[in-house]
Amino acid sequence: MTISVGTDSAAENALLVCPGWDDHGRPQYEKLKDELAGLGWACRRARLPDATWRDDERAGIVPRDSLDQVAQDHDALVRAMARPPRRIAVLGFSYGGYMAALLTSVRRADLLVLRSPALYPDHDWNAEKEQLDESKLRDYRMRLHAPSDNRALGCCASFEGDVLLAASEHDEVIPPSVIESYRRAFGRARSLAFFMLPGADHALTAAHHKAAYHRRVVEWLQAVPTP
């Protein structure tokens, strides 16, 4: 399985993209990488299970291992750059959003983009992702949670960088209570921008929703001032 990395001597900033568990977004990632390359960004897509992975590759993956993987990808991205990055951004979708939030506690992140980030109870930290009880997970996500109740939200509560939080109006996977739990957690963030994609589903099936999200991310990454 190949990992797409975009680095060159002109890159001043770094972006790590953490895909969702069933993400089909490789073409969207390549488009984002190509556009940001012209704006001084080096990009890497974390090696998390996505729609291209076989069942045997997914089996046995637990959240603890996924965090180790995205930390390794973060290190590889920074190591591949010609100079230390001025800013490091981490973008995550769904399961990748959960991992992106956790990553901020173990690696440098100045900017954080979360689209429909997932949330898992702490007692599933060492449980195989594919074996989780979906009904219990849905019940957990239907309730609001505080940073003291969940390690990912606790990481968000400690994050002092800039945040872009995105949600889909008709998300069939991540309920509004999860988005609100994340939103409330960022009490120490330097800035928090939130936007809803009207009419969008979880996967952004419609092309115009993908385009709107892509445009907002690029504009936000360029607009956030360097401290």
mmCIF file of C-alpha atoms in Angstrom, residues 61-188:
data_model
loop_
_atom_site.group_PDB
_atom_site.id
_atom_site.type_symbol
_atom_site.label_atom_id
_atom_site.label_comp_id
_atom_site.label_asym_id
_atom_site.label_seq_id
_atom_site.Cartn_x
_atom_site.Cartn_y
_atom_site.Cartn_z
ATOM 1 C CA ILE A 61 -6.617 -2.662 14.641
ATOM 2 C CA VAL A 62 -7.276 -0.910 17.964
ATOM 3 C CA PRO A 63 -7.347 2.852 18.667
ATOM 4 C CA ARG A 64 -4.098 2.683 20.635
ATOM 5 C CA ASP A 65 -2.291 1.311 17.575
ATOM 6 C CA SER A 66 -3.871 3.901 15.290
ATOM 7 C CA LEU A 67 -2.555 6.725 17.467
ATOM 8 C CA ASP A 68 0.922 5.205 17.282
ATOM 9 C CA GLN A 69 0.587 5.098 13.487
ATOM 10 C CA VAL A 70 -0.498 8.718 13.038
ATOM 11 C CA ALA A 71 2.335 9.808 15.351
ATOM 12 C CA GLN A 72 4.777 7.940 13.092
ATOM 13 C CA ASP A 73 3.240 9.605 10.019
ATOM 14 C CA HIS A 74 3.545 13.011 11.694
ATOM 15 C CA ASP A 75 7.225 12.358 12.335
ATOM 16 C CA ALA A 76 7.790 11.161 8.764
ATOM 17 C CA LEU A 77 6.103 14.239 7.304
ATOM 18 C CA VAL A 78 8.238 16.650 9.323
ATOM 19 C CA ARG A 79 11.393 14.630 8.701
ATOM 20 C CA ALA A 80 10.866 14.745 4.921
ATOM 21 C CA MET A 81 10.766 18.532 4.805
ATOM 22 C CA ALA A 82 13.807 20.546 3.837
ATOM 23 C CA ARG A 83 13.431 22.790 6.892
ATOM 24 C CA PRO A 84 11.449 22.756 10.149
ATOM 25 C CA PRO A 85 7.841 23.736 9.355
ATOM 26 C CA ARG A 86 6.546 27.121 10.424
ATOM 27 C CA ARG A 87 3.138 25.586 11.125
ATOM 28 C CA ILE A 88 1.847 22.037 11.389
ATOM 29 C CA ALA A 89 -1.801 21.333 10.659
ATOM 30 C CA VAL A 90 -3.642 18.085 11.304
ATOM 31 C CA LEU A 91 -6.874 17.330 9.452
ATOM 32 C CA GLY A 92 -9.089 14.401 10.364
ATOM 33 C CA PHE A 93 -12.414 12.970 9.209
ATOM 34 C CA SER A 94 -14.605 10.648 11.306
ATOM 35 C CA TYR A 95 -12.287 8.017 12.860
ATOM 36 C CA GLY A 96 -9.395 10.107 11.559
ATOM 37 C CA GLY A 97 -10.852 13.138 13.343
ATOM 38 C CA TYR A 98 -10.841 11.210 16.602
ATOM 39 C CA MET A 99 -7.190 10.316 15.965
ATOM 40 C CA ALA A 100 -6.321 13.899 15.012
ATOM 41 C CA ALA A 101 -7.681 15.155 18.323
ATOM 42 C CA LEU A 102 -5.679 12.549 20.236
ATOM 43 C CA LEU A 103 -2.536 13.315 18.256
ATOM 44 C CA THR A 104 -2.438 16.873 19.613
ATOM 45 C CA SER A 105 -1.461 15.463 23.025
ATOM 46 C CA VAL A 106 1.654 13.673 21.752
ATOM 47 C CA ARG A 107 2.826 15.710 18.748
ATOM 48 C CA ARG A 108 2.989 19.354 17.762
ATOM 49 C CA ALA A 109 -0.102 20.713 16.027
ATOM 50 C CA ASP A 110 -0.715 24.409 15.471
ATOM 51 C CA LEU A 111 -3.888 24.047 13.402
ATOM 52 C CA LEU A 112 -6.585 21.402 13.732
ATOM 53 C CA VAL A 113 -9.303 20.627 11.180
ATOM 54 C CA LEU A 114 -11.993 18.163 12.264
ATOM 55 C CA ARG A 115 -14.790 17.124 9.918
ATOM 56 C CA SER A 116 -17.528 15.024 11.518
ATOM 57 C CA PRO A 117 -15.073 13.675 14.105
ATOM 58 C CA ALA A 118 -16.048 10.366 15.687
ATOM 59 C CA LEU A 119 -16.090 9.721 19.407
ATOM 60 C CA TYR A 120 -15.420 6.443 21.225
ATOM 61 C CA PRO A 121 -15.710 5.556 24.922
ATOM 62 C CA ASP A 122 -12.398 5.241 26.727
ATOM 63 C CA HIS A 123 -13.064 1.623 27.657
ATOM 64 C CA ASP A 124 -12.793 0.720 23.941
ATOM 65 C CA TRP A 125 -9.214 2.047 23.753
ATOM 66 C CA ASN A 126 -7.746 -1.455 23.434
ATOM 67 C CA ALA A 127 -10.735 -3.031 21.674
ATOM 68 C CA GLU A 128 -10.644 -4.060 18.011
ATOM 69 C CA LYS A 129 -12.412 -1.363 15.985
ATOM 70 C CA GLU A 130 -14.154 -3.922 13.784
ATOM 71 C CA GLN A 131 -15.587 -5.743 16.808
ATOM 72 C CA LEU A 132 -17.236 -2.788 18.567
ATOM 73 C CA ASP A 133 -20.922 -3.053 19.422
ATOM 74 C CA GLU A 134 -22.534 -0.565 17.021
ATOM 75 C CA SER A 135 -25.746 -0.164 19.045
ATOM 76 C CA LYS A 136 -23.833 0.683 22.224
ATOM 77 C CA LEU A 137 -21.631 3.062 20.255
ATOM 78 C CA ARG A 138 -24.688 4.852 18.843
ATOM 79 C CA ASP A 139 -26.127 5.203 22.339
ATOM 80 C CA TYR A 140 -22.837 6.644 23.601
ATOM 81 C CA ARG A 141 -22.723 9.183 20.801
ATOM 82 C CA MET A 142 -26.275 10.351 21.400
ATOM 83 C CA ARG A 143 -25.220 11.833 24.748
ATOM 84 C CA LEU A 144 -23.144 14.931 25.434
ATOM 85 C CA HIS A 145 -19.738 14.225 26.971
ATOM 86 C CA ALA A 146 -17.308 16.430 28.870
ATOM 87 C CA PRO A 147 -13.506 16.476 28.512
ATOM 88 C CA SER A 148 -13.269 14.715 31.863
ATOM 89 C CA ASP A 149 -15.287 11.811 30.426
ATOM 90 C CA ASN A 150 -13.351 11.153 27.235
ATOM 91 C CA ARG A 151 -9.648 11.200 26.386
ATOM 92 C CA ALA A 152 -10.112 12.749 22.927
ATOM 93 C CA LEU A 153 -12.215 15.567 24.347
ATOM 94 C CA GLY A 154 -9.625 15.986 27.096
ATOM 95 C CA CYS A 155 -6.989 16.530 24.387
ATOM 96 C CA CYS A 156 -9.246 19.129 22.771
ATOM 97 C CA ALA A 157 -9.641 20.915 26.110
ATOM 98 C CA SER A 158 -5.858 21.265 26.339
ATOM 99 C CA PHE A 159 -5.369 22.377 22.718
ATOM 100 C CA GLU A 160 -4.294 26.020 22.394
ATOM 101 C CA GLY A 161 -4.022 26.328 18.621
ATOM 102 C CA ASP A 162 -6.583 27.230 15.954
ATOM 103 C CA VAL A 163 -9.512 24.939 15.172
ATOM 104 C CA LEU A 164 -11.830 24.464 12.202
ATOM 105 C CA LEU A 165 -14.765 22.182 13.076
ATOM 106 C CA ALA A 166 -17.043 21.052 10.247
ATOM 107 C CA ALA A 167 -20.290 19.091 10.345
ATOM 108 C CA SER A 168 -22.789 17.714 7.825
ATOM 109 C CA GLU A 169 -26.436 18.680 8.214
ATOM 110 C CA HIS A 170 -27.695 15.176 7.417
ATOM 111 C CA ASP A 171 -24.856 13.125 8.898
ATOM 112 C CA GLU A 172 -26.156 9.586 9.386
ATOM 113 C CA VAL A 173 -23.098 8.453 11.382
ATOM 114 C CA ILE A 174 -22.094 11.328 13.689
ATOM 115 C CA PRO A 175 -25.022 12.888 15.585
ATOM 116 C CA PRO A 176 -25.132 16.583 16.593
ATOM 117 C CA SER A 177 -24.360 15.643 20.213
ATOM 118 C CA VAL A 178 -20.859 14.505 19.194
ATOM 119 C CA ILE A 179 -20.190 17.734 17.314
ATOM 120 C CA GLU A 180 -21.437 19.754 20.275
ATOM 121 C CA SER A 181 -19.244 17.760 22.680
ATOM 122 C CA TYR A 182 -16.198 18.614 20.571
ATOM 123 C CA ARG A 183 -17.279 22.218 20.169
ATOM 124 C CA ARG A 184 -17.642 22.732 23.913
ATOM 125 C CA ALA A 185 -14.298 21.068 24.617
ATOM 126 C CA PHE A 186 -12.171 23.689 22.848
ATOM 127 C CA GLY A 187 -12.203 26.150 25.708
ATOM 128 C CA ARG A 188 -8.504 27.019 25.422
#
